[in-house]
PDB file of C-alpha atoms in Angstrom:
ATOM      1  CA  UNK A  10      -0.049  -0.237  -0.066  1.00 49.00           C
ATOM      2  CA  UNK A  11       1.577   3.479  -0.979  1.00 59.00           C
ATOM      3  CA  UNK A  12       1.763   6.050   1.644  1.00 74.00           C
ATOM      4  CA  UNK A  13       1.001   9.729   0.279  1.00 81.00           C
ATOM      5  CA  UNK A  14       3.472  12.491   1.213  1.00 90.00           C
ATOM      6  CA  UNK A  15       1.784  15.790   1.489  1.00 91.00           C
ATOM      7  CA  UNK A  16       2.859  19.190   2.386  1.00 90.00           C
ATOM      8  CA  UNK A  17       1.507  18.297   5.697  1.00 92.00           C
ATOM      9  CA  UNK A  18       4.439  16.206   6.634  1.00 93.00           C
ATOM     10  CA  UNK A  19       6.596  19.202   6.450  1.00 91.00           C
ATOM     11  CA  UNK A  20       8.222  19.733  10.228  1.00 90.00           C
ATOM     12  CA  UNK A  21       7.568  16.034  11.257  1.00 93.00           C
ATOM     13  CA  UNK A  22      10.394  14.028  12.569  1.00 94.00           C
ATOM     14  CA  UNK A  23      11.499  10.719  10.782  1.00 94.00           C
ATOM     15  CA  UNK A  24      12.094   7.880  12.964  1.00 94.00           C
ATOM     16  CA  UNK A  25      14.001   4.699  11.942  1.00 92.00           C
ATOM     17  CA  UNK A  26      12.493   1.487  12.824  1.00 91.00           C
ATOM     18  CA  UNK A  27      13.665   1.356  15.968  1.00 92.00           C
ATOM     19  CA  UNK A  28      12.402   4.833  17.014  1.00 93.00           C
ATOM     20  CA  UNK A  29      15.271   6.544  17.091  1.00 91.00           C
ATOM     21  CA  UNK A  30      15.213  10.239  15.277  1.00 91.00           C
ATOM     22  CA  UNK A  31      17.447  10.384  11.946  1.00 90.00           C
ATOM     23  CA  UNK A  32      16.085  13.956  10.643  1.00 90.00           C
ATOM     24  CA  UNK A  33      12.964  16.351  10.288  1.00 91.00           C
ATOM     25  CA  UNK A  34      11.021  16.768   6.931  1.00 92.00           C
ATOM     26  CA  UNK A  35      12.297  20.166   5.654  1.00 88.00           C
ATOM     27  CA  UNK A  36       9.829  20.440   2.665  1.00 89.00           C
ATOM     28  CA  UNK A  37       8.008  18.492   0.430  1.00 91.00           C
ATOM     29  CA  UNK A  38       8.252  18.526  -3.293  1.00 89.00           C
ATOM     30  CA  UNK A  39       6.249  16.938  -5.886  1.00 88.00           C
ATOM     31  CA  UNK A  40       4.972  14.577  -3.527  1.00 87.00           C
ATOM     32  CA  UNK A  41       8.622  13.592  -2.128  1.00 91.00           C
ATOM     33  CA  UNK A  42       9.603  14.614   1.431  1.00 92.00           C
ATOM     34  CA  UNK A  43      13.396  15.929   2.013  1.00 92.00           C
ATOM     35  CA  UNK A  44      14.992  14.936   5.203  1.00 91.00           C
ATOM     36  CA  UNK A  45      17.428  17.348   6.892  1.00 87.00           C
ATOM     37  CA  UNK A  46      19.689  14.646   9.110  1.00 86.00           C
ATOM     38  CA  UNK A  47      20.839  17.312  10.999  1.00 78.00           C
ATOM     39  CA  UNK A  48      18.454  20.494  11.635  1.00 67.00           C
ATOM     40  CA  UNK A  49      19.362  23.277  13.976  1.00 68.00           C
ATOM     41  CA  UNK A  50      16.545  24.932  16.150  1.00 64.00           C
ATOM     42  CA  UNK A  51      15.731  27.598  13.400  1.00 64.00           C
ATOM     43  CA  UNK A  52      15.566  25.049  10.787  1.00 66.00           C
ATOM     44  CA  UNK A  53      13.162  23.025  12.908  1.00 61.00           C
ATOM     45  CA  UNK A  54      11.007  26.239  13.480  1.00 61.00           C
ATOM     46  CA  UNK A  55      11.069  27.123   9.492  1.00 62.00           C
ATOM     47  CA  UNK A  56      10.085  23.799   8.665  1.00 64.00           C
ATOM     48  CA  UNK A  57       7.086  23.683  11.200  1.00 62.00           C
ATOM     49  CA  UNK A  58       5.856  27.393   9.740  1.00 62.00           C
ATOM     50  CA  UNK A  59       6.103  25.683   6.267  1.00 62.00           C
ATOM     51  CA  UNK A  60       8.924  28.495   4.900  1.00 61.00           C
ATOM     52  CA  UNK A  61      11.692  25.559   4.587  1.00 60.00           C
ATOM     53  CA  UNK A  62      13.087  24.565   1.007  1.00 61.00           C
ATOM     54  CA  UNK A  63      15.512  21.536   0.638  1.00 60.00           C
ATOM     55  CA  UNK A  64      19.007  22.056  -0.130  1.00 64.00           C
ATOM     56  CA  UNK A  65      22.257  20.239  -1.098  1.00 69.00           C
ATOM     57  CA  UNK A  66      22.218  18.695   2.783  1.00 79.00           C
ATOM     58  CA  UNK A  67      18.799  17.698   2.604  1.00 88.00           C
ATOM     59  CA  UNK A  68      18.036  13.919   1.336  1.00 90.00           C
ATOM     60  CA  UNK A  69      15.201  12.823  -0.430  1.00 92.00           C
ATOM     61  CA  UNK A  70      12.654  10.122   1.168  1.00 91.00           C
ATOM     62  CA  UNK A  71      12.107   7.086  -1.083  1.00 87.00           C
ATOM     63  CA  UNK A  72       8.324   6.424  -0.373  1.00 86.00           C
ATOM     64  CA  UNK A  73       9.272   2.598  -0.398  1.00 88.00           C
ATOM     65  CA  UNK A  74      11.101   3.183   2.833  1.00 91.00           C
ATOM     66  CA  UNK A  75       8.139   4.640   4.842  1.00 93.00           C
ATOM     67  CA  UNK A  76       6.760   2.147   6.890  1.00 94.00           C
ATOM     68  CA  UNK A  77       3.853   4.757   8.043  1.00 93.00           C
ATOM     69  CA  UNK A  78       3.132   8.488   8.465  1.00 93.00           C
ATOM     70  CA  UNK A  79       1.066   9.361  11.349  1.00 93.00           C
ATOM     71  CA  UNK A  80      -0.115  12.631  12.750  1.00 93.00           C
ATOM     72  CA  UNK A  81       3.087  13.227  14.755  1.00 94.00           C
ATOM     73  CA  UNK A  82       5.926  11.289  12.689  1.00 95.00           C
ATOM     74  CA  UNK A  83       6.926   9.438   9.892  1.00 95.00           C
ATOM     75  CA  UNK A  84       8.357   6.197  10.468  1.00 96.00           C
ATOM     76  CA  UNK A  85      10.767   4.082   8.103  1.00 94.00           C
ATOM     77  CA  UNK A  86      10.968   0.239   7.471  1.00 92.00           C
ATOM     78  CA  UNK A  87      13.903  -2.064   8.187  1.00 86.00           C
ATOM     79  CA  UNK A  88      16.497  -1.940   5.497  1.00 70.00           C
TER      80      UNK A  88
END
């Protein structure tokens, strides 16, 4: 079952399958979430406000890696 990534995911933490935070969704572009693996407080706030854009330090999240999207987080599948 495919998981739809929307702009609502911007600012959510991204957790690995063990529950460890691996980054924050900095932006969503054309259905692809971009993850900032080491956001500072400014980047976190900007993402939550929807002011963030992806940059060369952000990584696209492959849809196949997403286990679940909840109101509070994005959880990744095991590798």
